[in-house]
Amino acid sequence: MDIDVKKTLSAFSSLGLQNVHEYFGHGFAASFFSAHESGRISDEEFLQELKNLIGGGVRDETVIDAWNALLLRFPPERIALLNELKNRYRLFLYSNTNAIHQEKFNEIFRQSFPGELDGLFEKAYYSHELGQRKPELAGFEQIIRENRLDPKQTLFVDDALMNVEGAIKAGLKGLYLPQGIFITDIRW
């Protein structure tokens, strides 16, 4: 999925959140983001924390819209590639996300493609459901164990270097996709 964190940063800035850059992005500082992505706090608690940062009487729907602003679209060529690859490989999704984003990105997917996003994979793992976030070792180990994967024969692909490093520590092969490089750029 294409994302643009700047859109969420801008949306929260317009709601009055000061020093917005301190809270968002890979390796964000506020612990309640991590707690939400690992399912340790509820959506309601997460929204309240954001509203506390913003100050004032902001409605939940407004905060949710700002939070989801970064979610853009699923490029059709990437979805086509995943459909092709799932006929040749066992595909799994492991995503650091939360229930609020999951609801929105599934809605965006259904607007453009038949079926469900999870249908592209043998199994999809979302951090808030798994109770673990990348790059923590326990999440990788659980996925390996549950699916009886041979780590030496399993490739983990991610656009965050620290997540790829976590996968490698778990014994997986890792492929880092720096900004501007996509799964469609790889010769599979």
CSV table of N, CA, C and O in Angstrom, one decimal, residues 61-151:
chain,number,residue,atom,x,y,z
A,61,GLU,N,-14.0,11.0,15.4
A,61,GLU,CA,-14.0,10.8,13.9
A,61,GLU,C,-13.0,11.7,13.2
A,61,GLU,O,-12.4,11.3,12.3
A,62,THR,N,-12.8,12.9,13.8
A,62,THR,CA,-11.8,13.8,13.2
A,62,THR,C,-10.4,13.3,13.5
A,62,THR,O,-9.5,13.3,12.6
A,63,VAL,N,-10.2,12.7,14.6
A,63,VAL,CA,-8.9,12.1,14.9
A,63,VAL,C,-8.6,10.9,14.1
A,63,VAL,O,-7.5,10.7,13.5
A,64,ILE,N,-9.6,10.1,13.9
A,64,ILE,CA,-9.5,8.9,13.0
A,64,ILE,C,-9.2,9.3,11.6
A,64,ILE,O,-8.3,8.7,11.0
A,65,ASP,N,-9.9,10.3,11.1
A,65,ASP,CA,-9.6,10.8,9.7
A,65,ASP,C,-8.1,11.3,9.6
A,65,ASP,O,-7.5,11.0,8.6
A,66,ALA,N,-7.7,12.0,10.6
A,66,ALA,CA,-6.3,12.5,10.6
A,66,ALA,C,-5.3,11.3,10.6
A,66,ALA,O,-4.3,11.2,9.9
A,67,TRP,N,-5.6,10.3,11.5
A,67,TRP,CA,-4.7,9.1,11.7
A,67,TRP,C,-4.7,8.3,10.4
A,67,TRP,O,-3.6,7.8,10.0
A,68,ASN,N,-5.8,8.2,9.7
A,68,ASN,CA,-5.9,7.4,8.5
A,68,ASN,C,-5.4,8.2,7.2
A,68,ASN,O,-5.3,7.6,6.1
A,69,ALA,N,-5.1,9.5,7.3
A,69,ALA,CA,-4.8,10.3,6.2
A,69,ALA,C,-3.6,9.7,5.4
A,69,ALA,O,-3.5,9.9,4.2
A,70,LEU,N,-2.7,9.0,6.1
A,70,LEU,CA,-1.5,8.5,5.4
A,70,LEU,C,-1.8,7.3,4.5
A,70,LEU,O,-1.0,7.0,3.6
A,71,LEU,N,-2.9,6.7,4.6
A,71,LEU,CA,-3.3,5.5,3.8
A,71,LEU,C,-3.8,6.0,2.4
A,71,LEU,O,-4.9,6.6,2.4
A,72,LEU,N,-3.1,5.6,1.4
A,72,LEU,CA,-3.5,6.1,0.0
A,72,LEU,C,-4.2,5.1,-0.8
A,72,LEU,O,-5.4,5.1,-1.0
A,73,ARG,N,-3.4,4.2,-1.4
A,73,ARG,CA,-4.0,3.3,-2.4
A,73,ARG,C,-3.1,2.0,-2.5
A,73,ARG,O,-1.9,2.0,-2.1
A,74,PHE,N,-3.7,1.0,-3.1
A,74,PHE,CA,-2.9,-0.2,-3.4
A,74,PHE,C,-2.6,-0.2,-4.9
A,74,PHE,O,-3.6,-0.3,-5.7
A,75,PRO,N,-1.4,0.0,-5.3
A,75,PRO,CA,-1.0,0.0,-6.7
A,75,PRO,C,-1.4,-1.3,-7.4
A,75,PRO,O,-1.0,-2.4,-6.9
A,76,PRO,N,-2.2,-1.3,-8.5
A,76,PRO,CA,-2.6,-2.5,-9.1
A,76,PRO,C,-1.5,-3.5,-9.5
A,76,PRO,O,-1.7,-4.7,-9.5
A,77,GLU,N,-0.4,-2.9,-10.0
A,77,GLU,CA,0.7,-3.8,-10.4
A,77,GLU,C,1.3,-4.6,-9.2
A,77,GLU,O,1.8,-5.7,-9.4
A,78,ARG,N,1.3,-4.1,-8.0
A,78,ARG,CA,1.7,-4.8,-6.9
A,78,ARG,C,0.8,-5.9,-6.5
A,78,ARG,O,1.2,-7.0,-6.1
A,79,ILE,N,-0.5,-5.6,-6.6
A,79,ILE,CA,-1.5,-6.6,-6.3
A,79,ILE,C,-1.5,-7.8,-7.4
A,79,ILE,O,-1.5,-8.9,-7.0
A,80,ALA,N,-1.3,-7.4,-8.6
A,80,ALA,CA,-1.1,-8.4,-9.7
A,80,ALA,C,0.1,-9.3,-9.4
A,80,ALA,O,0.0,-10.5,-9.6
A,81,LEU,N,1.2,-8.7,-9.0
A,81,LEU,CA,2.4,-9.5,-8.7
A,81,LEU,C,2.1,-10.4,-7.5
A,81,LEU,O,2.5,-11.6,-7.6
A,82,LEU,N,1.5,-10.0,-6.5
A,82,LEU,CA,1.2,-10.8,-5.3
A,82,LEU,C,0.3,-12.0,-5.8
A,82,LEU,O,0.5,-13.1,-5.3
A,83,ASN,N,-0.7,-11.7,-6.6
A,83,ASN,CA,-1.5,-12.8,-7.2
A,83,ASN,C,-0.7,-13.8,-7.9
A,83,ASN,O,-1.0,-15.0,-7.9
A,84,GLU,N,0.3,-13.4,-8.7
A,84,GLU,CA,1.2,-14.3,-9.4
A,84,GLU,C,2.1,-15.1,-8.5
A,84,GLU,O,2.2,-16.3,-8.6
A,85,LEU,N,2.7,-14.4,-7.5
A,85,LEU,CA,3.6,-15.0,-6.6
A,85,LEU,C,3.0,-16.1,-5.7
A,85,LEU,O,3.6,-17.0,-5.4
A,86,LYS,N,1.7,-15.8,-5.4
A,86,LYS,CA,1.1,-16.8,-4.4
A,86,LYS,C,0.8,-18.1,-5.1
A,86,LYS,O,0.6,-19.1,-4.4
A,87,ASN,N,0.9,-18.2,-6.4
A,87,ASN,CA,0.9,-19.5,-7.1
A,87,ASN,C,2.2,-20.2,-7.1
A,87,ASN,O,2.2,-21.4,-7.5
A,88,ARG,N,3.3,-19.5,-6.8
A,88,ARG,CA,4.6,-20.1,-6.8
A,88,ARG,C,5.2,-20.3,-5.4
A,88,ARG,O,6.1,-21.1,-5.2
A,89,TYR,N,4.8,-19.4,-4.5
A,89,TYR,CA,5.4,-19.4,-3.1
A,89,TYR,C,4.3,-19.3,-2.1
A,89,TYR,O,3.2,-18.9,-2.3
A,90,ARG,N,4.7,-19.7,-0.9
A,90,ARG,CA,3.9,-19.4,0.3
A,90,ARG,C,4.1,-18.0,0.7
A,90,ARG,O,5.2,-17.5,1.0
A,91,LEU,N,3.0,-17.2,0.7
A,91,LEU,CA,3.1,-15.8,1.0
A,91,LEU,C,2.4,-15.5,2.3
A,91,LEU,O,1.3,-16.0,2.6
A,92,PHE,N,3.1,-14.7,3.1
A,92,PHE,CA,2.6,-14.3,4.4
A,92,PHE,C,2.7,-12.7,4.5
A,92,PHE,O,3.7,-12.2,3.9
A,93,LEU,N,1.8,-12.1,5.2
A,93,LEU,CA,1.9,-10.7,5.5
A,93,LEU,C,2.2,-10.5,7.0
A,93,LEU,O,1.5,-11.1,7.8
A,94,TYR,N,3.2,-9.7,7.3
A,94,TYR,CA,3.4,-9.3,8.7
A,94,TYR,C,3.5,-7.8,8.7
A,94,TYR,O,4.4,-7.2,8.2
A,95,SER,N,2.5,-7.2,9.3
A,95,SER,CA,2.4,-5.7,9.2
A,95,SER,C,2.3,-5.1,10.6
A,95,SER,O,1.5,-5.6,11.5
A,96,ASN,N,3.1,-4.1,10.9
A,96,ASN,CA,2.9,-3.3,12.1
A,96,ASN,C,1.7,-2.4,11.8
A,96,ASN,O,1.9,-1.5,11.0
A,97,THR,N,0.6,-2.6,12.5
A,97,THR,CA,-0.5,-1.8,12.2
A,97,THR,C,-1.4,-1.8,13.4
A,97,THR,O,-1.1,-2.3,14.5
A,98,ASN,N,-2.6,-1.3,13.3
A,98,ASN,CA,-3.6,-1.2,14.3
A,98,ASN,C,-5.0,-1.4,13.7
A,98,ASN,O,-5.2,-1.3,12.5
A,99,ALA,N,-6.0,-1.6,14.6
A,99,ALA,CA,-7.3,-1.9,14.1
A,99,ALA,C,-7.9,-0.7,13.3
A,99,ALA,O,-8.7,-0.9,12.4
A,100,ILE,N,-7.6,0.5,13.7
A,100,ILE,CA,-8.2,1.7,13.0
A,100,ILE,C,-7.6,1.7,11.6
A,100,ILE,O,-8.4,1.9,10.6
A,101,HIS,N,-6.3,1.5,11.4
A,101,HIS,CA,-5.8,1.5,10.0
A,101,HIS,C,-6.3,0.3,9.3
A,101,HIS,O,-6.5,0.4,8.1
A,102,GLN,N,-6.3,-0.9,10.0
A,102,GLN,CA,-6.8,-2.1,9.3
A,102,GLN,C,-8.2,-1.9,8.7
A,102,GLN,O,-8.4,-2.3,7.5
A,103,GLU,N,-9.1,-1.4,9.4
A,103,GLU,CA,-10.4,-1.2,8.9
A,103,GLU,C,-10.4,-0.3,7.7
A,103,GLU,O,-11.0,-0.6,6.6
A,104,LYS,N,-9.6,0.8,7.7
A,104,LYS,CA,-9.5,1.7,6.6
A,104,LYS,C,-8.8,1.1,5.4
A,104,LYS,O,-9.3,1.2,4.2
A,105,PHE,N,-7.7,0.4,5.6
A,105,PHE,CA,-7.0,-0.1,4.4
A,105,PHE,C,-7.8,-1.2,3.8
A,105,PHE,O,-7.7,-1.4,2.5
A,106,ASN,N,-8.5,-2.0,4.5
A,106,ASN,CA,-9.4,-3.0,3.9
A,106,ASN,C,-10.5,-2.4,3.1
A,106,ASN,O,-10.8,-2.9,2.0
A,107,GLU,N,-11.0,-1.3,3.6
A,107,GLU,CA,-12.0,-0.5,2.8
A,107,GLU,C,-11.4,0.0,1.5
A,107,GLU,O,-12.1,-0.1,0.5
A,108,ILE,N,-10.2,0.6,1.6
A,108,ILE,CA,-9.6,1.1,0.4
A,108,ILE,C,-9.3,-0.1,-0.6
A,108,ILE,O,-9.6,0.0,-1.8
A,109,PHE,N,-8.9,-1.3,-0.1
A,109,PHE,CA,-8.7,-2.4,-1.0
A,109,PHE,C,-9.9,-2.8,-1.7
A,109,PHE,O,-10.0,-3.0,-2.9
A,110,ARG,N,-11.0,-3.0,-0.9
A,110,ARG,CA,-12.3,-3.4,-1.5
A,110,ARG,C,-12.9,-2.5,-2.6
A,110,ARG,O,-13.6,-2.9,-3.4
A,111,GLN,N,-12.5,-1.2,-2.5
A,111,GLN,CA,-12.9,-0.2,-3.5
A,111,GLN,C,-12.3,-0.4,-4.8
A,111,GLN,O,-12.8,0.0,-5.8
A,112,SER,N,-11.2,-1.1,-4.9
A,112,SER,CA,-10.4,-1.3,-6.1
A,112,SER,C,-10.3,-2.7,-6.6
A,112,SER,O,-10.0,-2.9,-7.8
A,113,PHE,N,-10.4,-3.7,-5.7
A,113,PHE,CA,-10.1,-5.1,-6.1
A,113,PHE,C,-11.2,-6.0,-5.5
A,113,PHE,O,-11.8,-5.7,-4.5
A,114,PRO,N,-11.4,-7.1,-6.2
A,114,PRO,CA,-12.4,-8.1,-5.7
A,114,PRO,C,-11.7,-8.9,-4.5
A,114,PRO,O,-10.5,-9.0,-4.4
A,115,GLY,N,-12.6,-9.3,-3.6
A,115,GLY,CA,-12.1,-10.1,-2.5
A,115,GLY,C,-11.5,-9.3,-1.4
A,115,GLY,O,-11.8,-8.1,-1.3
A,116,GLU,N,-10.7,-9.9,-0.5
A,116,GLU,CA,-10.2,-9.3,0.6
A,116,GLU,C,-8.6,-9.2,0.5
A,116,GLU,O,-8.0,-10.1,-0.1
A,117,LEU,N,-8.0,-8.3,1.1
A,117,LEU,CA,-6.5,-8.2,1.1
A,117,LEU,C,-5.9,-9.4,1.7
A,117,LEU,O,-5.0,-10.0,1.1
A,118,ASP,N,-6.5,-9.9,2.8
A,118,ASP,CA,-5.9,-11.1,3.4
A,118,ASP,C,-5.9,-12.3,2.4
A,118,ASP,O,-5.1,-13.2,2.6
A,119,GLY,N,-6.8,-12.3,1.4
A,119,GLY,CA,-6.8,-13.4,0.5
A,119,GLY,C,-5.6,-13.5,-0.4
A,119,GLY,O,-5.4,-14.5,-1.1
A,120,LEU,N,-4.8,-12.5,-0.4
A,120,LEU,CA,-3.6,-12.6,-1.2
A,120,LEU,C,-2.5,-13.4,-0.6
A,120,LEU,O,-1.5,-13.7,-1.2
A,121,PHE,N,-2.7,-13.8,0.7
A,121,PHE,CA,-1.7,-14.4,1.5
A,121,PHE,C,-2.2,-15.7,2.1
A,121,PHE,O,-3.4,-15.9,2.3
A,122,GLU,N,-1.3,-16.6,2.4
A,122,GLU,CA,-1.7,-17.9,3.1
A,122,GLU,C,-2.2,-17.5,4.5
A,122,GLU,O,-3.2,-18.0,4.9
A,123,LYS,N,-1.5,-16.5,5.1
A,123,LYS,CA,-2.0,-15.9,6.3
A,123,LYS,C,-1.5,-14.5,6.5
A,123,LYS,O,-0.3,-14.3,6.1
A,124,ALA,N,-2.3,-13.6,7.0
A,124,ALA,CA,-1.9,-12.3,7.3
A,124,ALA,C,-1.7,-12.1,8.8
A,124,ALA,O,-2.6,-12.5,9.6
A,125,TYR,N,-0.6,-11.5,9.2
A,125,TYR,CA,-0.4,-11.3,10.7
A,125,TYR,C,-0.3,-9.7,10.8
A,125,TYR,O,0.5,-9.1,10.2
A,126,TYR,N,-1.1,-9.3,11.7
A,126,TYR,CA,-1.2,-7.8,12.1
A,126,TYR,C,-0.7,-7.7,13.5
A,126,TYR,O,-1.2,-8.4,14.4
A,127,SER,N,0.2,-6.8,13.7
A,127,SER,CA,0.9,-6.6,15.0
A,127,SER,C,-0.1,-6.5,16.2
A,127,SER,O,0.1,-7.1,17.3
A,128,HIS,N,-1.2,-5.7,16.0
A,128,HIS,CA,-2.1,-5.5,17.1
A,128,HIS,C,-2.9,-6.8,17.4
A,128,HIS,O,-3.4,-6.9,18.6
A,129,GLU,N,-3.0,-7.7,16.5
A,129,GLU,CA,-3.6,-9.0,16.8
A,129,GLU,C,-2.6,-10.0,17.3
A,129,GLU,O,-2.9,-10.9,18.2
A,130,LEU,N,-1.4,-10.0,16.8
A,130,LEU,CA,-0.3,-10.9,17.2
A,130,LEU,C,0.2,-10.6,18.6
A,130,LEU,O,0.7,-11.5,19.3
A,131,GLY,N,0.1,-9.3,19.0
A,131,GLY,CA,0.6,-8.9,20.2
A,131,GLY,C,2.1,-8.7,20.2
A,131,GLY,O,2.8,-8.5,21.2
A,132,GLN,N,2.7,-8.6,19.0
A,132,GLN,CA,4.1,-8.3,18.8
A,132,GLN,C,4.3,-7.4,17.6
A,132,GLN,O,3.5,-7.4,16.7
A,133,ARG,N,5.3,-6.6,17.6
A,133,ARG,CA,5.6,-5.7,16.6
A,133,ARG,C,7.0,-6.0,16.0
A,133,ARG,O,7.9,-6.5,16.7
A,134,LYS,N,7.1,-5.8,14.7
A,134,LYS,CA,8.4,-5.9,14.1
A,134,LYS,C,9.3,-4.7,14.6
A,134,LYS,O,8.7,-3.7,14.9
A,135,PRO,N,10.5,-4.8,14.9
A,135,PRO,CA,11.4,-5.9,14.6
A,135,PRO,C,11.6,-6.9,15.8
A,135,PRO,O,12.6,-7.7,15.8
A,136,GLU,N,10.7,-6.9,16.8
A,136,GLU,CA,10.8,-7.8,17.9
A,136,GLU,C,10.9,-9.3,17.4
A,136,GLU,O,10.1,-9.7,16.6
A,137,LEU,N,11.8,-10.0,18.0
A,137,LEU,CA,12.1,-11.4,17.6
A,137,LEU,C,10.9,-12.3,17.8
A,137,LEU,O,10.7,-13.2,17.0
A,138,ALA,N,10.1,-12.1,18.9
A,138,ALA,CA,9.1,-13.0,19.2
A,138,ALA,C,8.0,-13.2,18.1
A,138,ALA,O,7.5,-14.3,17.9
A,139,GLY,N,7.7,-12.1,17.5
A,139,GLY,CA,6.7,-12.1,16.4
A,139,GLY,C,7.2,-13.0,15.2
A,139,GLY,O,6.4,-13.8,14.7
A,140,PHE,N,8.4,-12.8,14.8
A,140,PHE,CA,9.0,-13.6,13.7
A,140,PHE,C,9.0,-15.1,14.1
A,140,PHE,O,8.6,-15.9,13.3
A,141,GLU,N,9.5,-15.3,15.3
A,141,GLU,CA,9.5,-16.7,15.8
A,141,GLU,C,8.2,-17.4,15.8
A,141,GLU,O,8.0,-18.6,15.5
A,142,GLN,N,7.1,-16.6,16.2
A,142,GLN,CA,5.8,-17.2,16.3
A,142,GLN,C,5.3,-17.6,14.9
A,142,GLN,O,4.7,-18.6,14.6
A,143,ILE,N,5.5,-16.7,13.9
A,143,ILE,CA,5.1,-16.9,12.5
A,143,ILE,C,5.9,-18.1,12.0
A,143,ILE,O,5.3,-19.0,11.3
A,144,ILE,N,7.1,-18.2,12.2
A,144,ILE,CA,8.0,-19.3,11.7
A,144,ILE,C,7.4,-20.6,12.3
A,144,ILE,O,7.2,-21.6,11.6
A,145,ARG,N,7.2,-20.6,13.6
A,145,ARG,CA,6.7,-21.8,14.3
A,145,ARG,C,5.3,-22.3,13.8
A,145,ARG,O,5.1,-23.4,13.5
A,146,GLU,N,4.4,-21.3,13.8
A,146,GLU,CA,3.0,-21.6,13.4
A,146,GLU,C,2.9,-22.2,12.0
A,146,GLU,O,2.0,-23.0,11.8
A,147,ASN,N,3.7,-21.8,11.1
A,147,ASN,CA,3.6,-22.1,9.7
A,147,ASN,C,4.7,-23.1,9.3
A,147,ASN,O,4.8,-23.5,8.1
A,148,ARG,N,5.5,-23.6,10.3
A,148,ARG,CA,6.5,-24.6,10.0
A,148,ARG,C,7.4,-24.2,8.9
A,148,ARG,O,7.7,-24.9,7.9
A,149,LEU,N,7.8,-22.9,9.0
A,149,LEU,CA,8.7,-22.4,7.9
A,149,LEU,C,10.2,-22.7,8.2
A,149,LEU,O,10.6,-22.8,9.4
A,150,ASP,N,10.9,-23.0,7.1
A,150,ASP,CA,12.3,-23.1,7.3
A,150,ASP,C,12.9,-21.7,7.1
A,150,ASP,O,12.9,-21.2,6.0
A,151,PRO,N,13.4,-21.1,8.2
A,151,PRO,CA,13.9,-19.8,8.1
A,151,PRO,C,15.0,-19.5,7.0
A,151,PRO,O,15.0,-18.5,6.3
